[in-house]
Short mmCIF file of C-alpha atoms in Angstrom, two decimals:
data_model
loop_
_atom_site.label_atom_id
_atom_site.label_comp_id
_atom_site.label_asym_id
_atom_site.label_seq_id
_atom_site.Cartn_x
_atom_site.Cartn_y
_atom_site.Cartn_z
CA UNK A 1 103.18 89.71 95.80
CA UNK A 2 100.35 87.57 94.56
CA UNK A 3 99.45 87.95 90.88
CA UNK A 4 95.85 87.77 89.70
CA UNK A 5 96.33 84.20 88.46
CA UNK A 6 97.15 83.08 91.97
CA UNK A 7 94.52 85.11 93.76
CA UNK A 8 91.77 82.50 93.36
CA UNK A 9 93.71 80.18 95.64
CA UNK A 10 94.83 82.99 97.92
CA UNK A 11 91.28 84.26 98.41
CA UNK A 12 90.21 80.86 99.72
CA UNK A 13 93.12 80.76 102.13
CA UNK A 14 92.63 84.22 103.67
CA UNK A 15 88.88 84.60 103.32
CA UNK A 16 88.92 87.26 100.59
CA UNK A 17 85.87 87.24 98.35
CA UNK A 18 86.67 85.33 95.17
CA UNK A 19 83.99 87.40 93.48
CA UNK A 20 86.26 90.40 94.07
CA UNK A 21 89.07 88.56 92.29
CA UNK A 22 86.87 88.01 89.24
CA UNK A 23 85.95 91.69 89.28
CA UNK A 24 89.63 92.57 89.18
CA UNK A 25 90.11 90.17 86.25
CA UNK A 26 87.31 91.90 84.36
CA UNK A 27 88.93 95.28 85.01
CA UNK A 28 92.30 93.95 83.87
CA UNK A 29 90.72 92.72 80.64
CA UNK A 30 89.27 96.19 80.05
CA UNK A 31 92.67 97.78 80.55
CA UNK A 32 94.42 95.32 78.24
CA UNK A 33 91.77 95.70 75.55
CA UNK A 34 92.94 99.23 74.77
CA UNK A 35 90.51 101.35 76.82
CA UNK A 36 91.87 104.89 76.84
CA UNK A 37 93.15 106.01 80.22
CA UNK A 38 91.87 109.49 79.47
CA UNK A 39 88.20 108.53 79.50
CA UNK A 40 86.50 111.04 81.76
CA UNK A 41 83.32 111.69 83.70
CA UNK A 42 81.98 114.94 82.16
CA UNK A 43 80.30 115.91 85.43
CA UNK A 44 83.36 116.01 87.66
CA UNK A 45 83.93 119.53 88.90
CA UNK A 46 87.69 119.94 88.60
CA UNK A 47 89.52 121.80 85.81
CA UNK A 48 92.88 120.02 85.42
CA UNK A 49 95.35 117.72 87.13
CA UNK A 50 98.47 118.73 89.00
CA UNK A 51 101.03 115.94 89.16
CA UNK A 52 103.57 116.42 91.94
CA UNK A 53 106.98 114.76 91.86
CA UNK A 54 109.19 115.06 94.92
CA UNK A 55 112.98 115.06 94.97
CA UNK A 56 113.64 112.53 97.76
CA UNK A 57 116.92 113.93 99.16
CA UNK A 58 115.26 117.34 99.54
CA UNK A 59 112.11 115.96 101.16
CA UNK A 60 114.21 114.00 103.63
CA UNK A 61 116.42 117.00 104.41
CA UNK A 62 113.64 119.55 104.86
CA UNK A 63 110.42 118.06 106.18
CA UNK A 64 110.54 114.29 106.59
CA UNK A 65 112.41 111.92 108.87
CA UNK A 66 113.27 109.20 106.39
CA UNK A 67 114.14 105.55 106.94
CA UNK A 68 115.55 103.18 104.34
CA UNK A 69 117.21 103.89 101.01
CA UNK A 70 116.56 107.38 99.65
CA UNK A 71 115.75 107.15 95.92
CA UNK A 72 117.97 109.08 93.52
CA UNK A 73 115.14 109.81 91.08
CA UNK A 74 111.97 111.84 91.37
CA UNK A 75 109.14 109.92 93.04
CA UNK A 76 105.42 110.60 93.09
CA UNK A 77 103.83 112.75 95.75
CA UNK A 78 100.38 112.74 94.18
CA UNK A 79 98.06 113.20 91.21
CA UNK A 80 95.68 115.96 92.26
CA UNK A 81 92.48 117.25 90.66
CA UNK A 82 92.60 121.08 90.76
CA UNK A 83 89.94 123.77 90.43
CA UNK A 84 90.29 126.51 87.80
CA UNK A 85 91.77 128.85 90.47
CA UNK A 86 94.58 126.31 91.02
CA UNK A 87 93.24 125.25 94.41
CA UNK A 88 92.95 121.57 95.20
CA UNK A 89 89.52 119.95 94.97
CA UNK A 90 88.22 119.19 98.49
CA UNK A 91 88.28 115.52 99.36
CA UNK A 92 85.14 113.51 98.59
CA UNK A 93 84.52 113.04 102.31
CA UNK A 94 84.22 116.84 102.66
CA UNK A 95 82.36 117.64 99.43
CA UNK A 96 80.59 114.88 97.55
CA UNK A 97 79.65 117.24 94.73
CA UNK A 98 83.11 116.79 93.18
CA UNK A 99 81.88 113.88 91.04
CA UNK A 100 78.75 112.14 89.81
CA UNK A 101 80.52 108.81 90.23
CA UNK A 102 80.14 106.61 93.27
CA UNK A 103 83.81 106.33 94.25
CA UNK A 104 85.45 103.19 95.60
CA UNK A 105 85.85 103.63 99.34
CA UNK A 106 86.70 101.61 102.43
CA UNK A 107 83.15 100.73 103.46
CA UNK A 108 82.43 99.40 99.96
CA UNK A 109 85.24 96.84 99.92
CA UNK A 110 84.09 93.22 99.36
CA UNK A 111 83.33 90.97 102.32
CA UNK A 112 86.36 89.26 103.79
CA UNK A 113 88.71 92.25 103.74
CA UNK A 114 89.12 92.40 107.51
CA UNK A 115 92.79 91.39 107.34
CA UNK A 116 93.48 93.89 104.58
CA UNK A 117 91.74 96.72 106.38
CA UNK A 118 93.93 96.10 109.42
CA UNK A 119 96.96 96.45 107.17
CA UNK A 120 95.51 99.42 105.30
CA UNK A 121 93.16 101.27 107.65
CA UNK A 122 92.22 103.96 105.14
CA UNK A 123 91.50 102.24 101.88
CA UNK A 124 91.93 100.06 98.85
CA UNK A 125 92.90 96.55 99.89
CA UNK A 126 95.44 94.13 98.49
CA UNK A 127 93.18 92.46 95.92
CA UNK A 128 93.00 95.71 93.96
CA UNK A 129 96.63 96.75 94.28
CA UNK A 130 98.21 93.30 93.97
CA UNK A 131 97.05 92.73 90.40
CA UNK A 132 100.04 92.00 88.19
CA UNK A 133 103.17 93.76 89.41
CA UNK A 134 101.44 97.01 90.34
CA UNK A 135 102.61 96.96 93.96
CA UNK A 136 106.21 96.52 92.82
CA UNK A 137 105.83 99.47 90.44
CA UNK A 138 104.26 101.60 93.16
CA UNK A 139 107.05 100.81 95.61
CA UNK A 140 109.56 102.11 93.06
CA UNK A 141 107.61 105.07 91.67
CA UNK A 142 105.46 106.11 94.66
CA UNK A 143 107.10 105.01 97.94
CA UNK A 144 106.47 106.66 101.27
CA UNK A 145 109.85 108.25 101.93
CA UNK A 146 109.27 107.99 105.68
CA UNK A 147 110.14 104.30 105.31
CA UNK A 148 110.93 103.18 101.77
CA UNK A 149 111.33 99.54 102.78
CA UNK A 150 107.91 99.24 104.47
CA UNK A 151 105.02 98.10 102.28
CA UNK A 152 102.59 98.86 105.09
CA UNK A 153 103.80 102.47 105.34
CA UNK A 154 103.52 102.98 101.59
CA UNK A 155 100.06 101.38 101.50
CA UNK A 156 98.87 103.96 104.02
CA UNK A 157 100.43 106.72 101.88
CA UNK A 158 98.64 105.48 98.73
CA UNK A 159 95.40 105.15 100.65
CA UNK A 160 95.64 108.71 101.96
CA UNK A 161 96.33 110.07 98.47
CA UNK A 162 93.39 108.09 97.08
CA UNK A 163 91.05 109.34 99.80
CA UNK A 164 92.15 112.97 99.41
CA UNK A 165 92.47 113.11 95.63
CA UNK A 166 91.70 109.92 93.72
CA UNK A 167 88.06 109.65 94.71
CA UNK A 168 87.32 113.01 93.02
CA UNK A 169 89.34 112.23 89.89
CA UNK A 170 88.15 110.84 86.56
CA UNK A 171 88.84 107.42 88.04
CA UNK A 172 86.83 107.53 91.26
CA UNK A 173 85.52 104.01 90.75
CA UNK A 174 88.64 102.71 88.96
CA UNK A 175 91.63 102.82 91.34
CA UNK A 176 93.76 100.73 88.98
CA UNK A 177 93.45 103.37 86.27
CA UNK A 178 94.34 106.17 88.66
CA UNK A 179 97.51 104.55 89.98
CA UNK A 180 98.61 103.33 86.55
CA UNK A 181 98.14 106.80 85.08
CA UNK A 182 100.37 108.30 87.78
CA UNK A 183 103.07 105.66 87.31
CA UNK A 184 103.03 106.22 83.55
CA UNK A 185 103.44 110.00 83.98
CA UNK A 186 106.32 109.58 86.39
CA UNK A 187 108.17 107.02 84.27
CA UNK A 188 107.81 109.17 81.16
CA UNK A 189 109.18 112.18 83.04
CA UNK A 190 112.23 110.58 84.62
CA UNK A 191 113.22 109.10 81.26
CA UNK A 192 112.98 112.49 79.54
CA UNK A 193 114.36 114.86 82.19
CA UNK A 194 117.62 114.92 84.12
CA UNK A 195 119.38 117.42 86.37
CA UNK A 196 122.87 117.08 87.82
CA UNK A 197 122.83 116.40 91.52
CA UNK A 198 124.71 118.88 93.68
CA UNK A 199 124.44 121.62 91.04
CA UNK A 200 122.78 125.00 91.64
CA UNK A 201 120.27 126.22 89.05
CA UNK A 202 118.14 129.32 88.64
CA UNK A 203 114.41 128.61 88.72
CA UNK A 204 114.10 129.83 85.13
CA UNK A 205 116.78 127.37 84.03
CA UNK A 206 114.89 124.42 85.51
CA UNK A 207 111.64 125.65 83.97
CA UNK A 208 113.24 125.84 80.53
CA UNK A 209 114.82 122.38 80.86
CA UNK A 210 111.54 120.79 81.95
CA UNK A 211 109.57 122.47 79.17
CA UNK A 212 112.11 121.34 76.58
CA UNK A 213 111.80 117.76 77.86
CA UNK A 214 108.02 117.40 78.25
CA UNK A 215 106.54 120.41 76.39
CA UNK A 216 104.85 121.92 79.41
CA UNK A 217 105.74 124.71 81.86
CA UNK A 218 106.18 123.22 85.37
CA UNK A 219 105.64 124.64 88.82
CA UNK A 220 108.88 124.57 90.82
CA UNK A 221 108.33 124.07 94.56
CA UNK A 222 111.16 125.62 96.59
CA UNK A 223 112.18 124.93 100.16
CA UNK A 224 115.01 125.67 102.55
CA UNK A 225 116.82 122.93 104.40
CA UNK A 226 115.71 121.84 107.87
CA UNK A 227 115.46 124.76 110.25
CA UNK A 228 114.28 127.17 107.57
CA UNK A 229 117.70 128.69 107.04
CA UNK A 230 120.36 128.52 104.40
CA UNK A 231 120.29 127.98 100.67
CA UNK A 232 117.09 127.23 98.79
CA UNK A 233 116.63 123.71 97.47
CA UNK A 234 114.45 122.09 94.84
CA UNK A 235 111.72 120.24 96.71
CA UNK A 236 109.20 119.24 94.03
CA UNK A 237 108.45 119.55 90.34
CA UNK A 238 104.76 119.80 89.47
CA UNK A 239 103.35 119.19 86.01
CA UNK A 240 99.84 120.02 84.84
CA UNK A 241 97.59 117.86 82.65
CA UNK A 242 94.23 118.27 80.99
CA UNK A 243 91.15 116.91 82.70
CA UNK A 244 90.37 113.52 81.22
CA UNK A 245 93.87 113.14 79.82
CA UNK A 246 96.56 112.65 82.49
CA UNK A 247 98.94 111.23 79.90
CA UNK A 248 102.18 112.65 78.44
CA UNK A 249 100.12 113.89 75.50
CA UNK A 250 97.73 115.77 77.80
CA UNK A 251 100.32 118.08 79.35
CA UNK A 252 99.59 121.80 79.63
CA UNK A 253 101.36 124.79 81.16
CA UNK A 254 100.95 125.21 84.91
CA UNK A 255 99.47 128.52 86.07
CA UNK A 256 102.50 129.51 88.17
CA UNK A 257 106.13 128.65 87.58
CA UNK A 258 107.31 128.67 91.21
CA UNK A 259 105.96 128.33 94.74
CA UNK A 260 107.18 127.93 98.29
CA UNK A 261 110.06 130.12 99.43
CA UNK A 262 111.04 131.24 95.92
CA UNK A 263 110.21 134.86 95.12
CA UNK A 264 111.50 135.09 91.57
CA UNK A 265 112.45 132.95 88.58
CA UNK A 266 115.99 134.26 89.20
CA UNK A 267 116.18 132.56 92.61
CA UNK A 268 118.85 129.88 92.80
CA UNK A 269 118.12 126.31 93.90
CA UNK A 270 120.43 123.42 94.70
CA UNK A 271 119.57 119.88 93.72
CA UNK A 272 120.70 117.95 96.79
#
């Protein structure tokens, strides 16, 4: 991947606006100067964030047809602004009242992004996501499990998540901040929390272990294996964070402790 220092040459070669490169440099300087990730737009309409981490073996055994190496750690599904009733905020394209910001979107990309748009039909563009080693971090922390070796597939996944959720977040005009916040949350979690693969746990046991590790009550998303029959499995762990502070210090208890096919905190789940 091309780092920011090499983008000035790259932009001339592929026709990307060099002005866009300088804009990225300015944003990078703001990030490195200590600007708090939790800075927020007070007029956004959501109440809190729900951060969803998927357990890859379960996702690939229950709902997805996966290609490539299946990660053995939790990976990001999304960082979602939620309303006070725990429903997801409608995407900006459906309800522009979610924010007073003017979000970054596909038709506002700099001139010269034709090649990038062909690679990423929904959003973002390589100049934004190729700063530093962010793409490498995203491929590890937030891959599209449908094909973990395909950058193009993952780019589409990130673009979809941005369009559905990121544009209505605190960072609607700062995609770098949004993706970096999610990576930071995931890395903090996987360092603090471990379960033994192949072991069966009660929902309440997982809840207690997560809360002991990160000081917040999670939502446990339960699923059955493909076909909808058989033992229940742990599909996702979801953590909740304060609006304006999606950092480890901003964690709060989620409103429900289980969802999906689980009916009780005594239900048993297997970690595939």
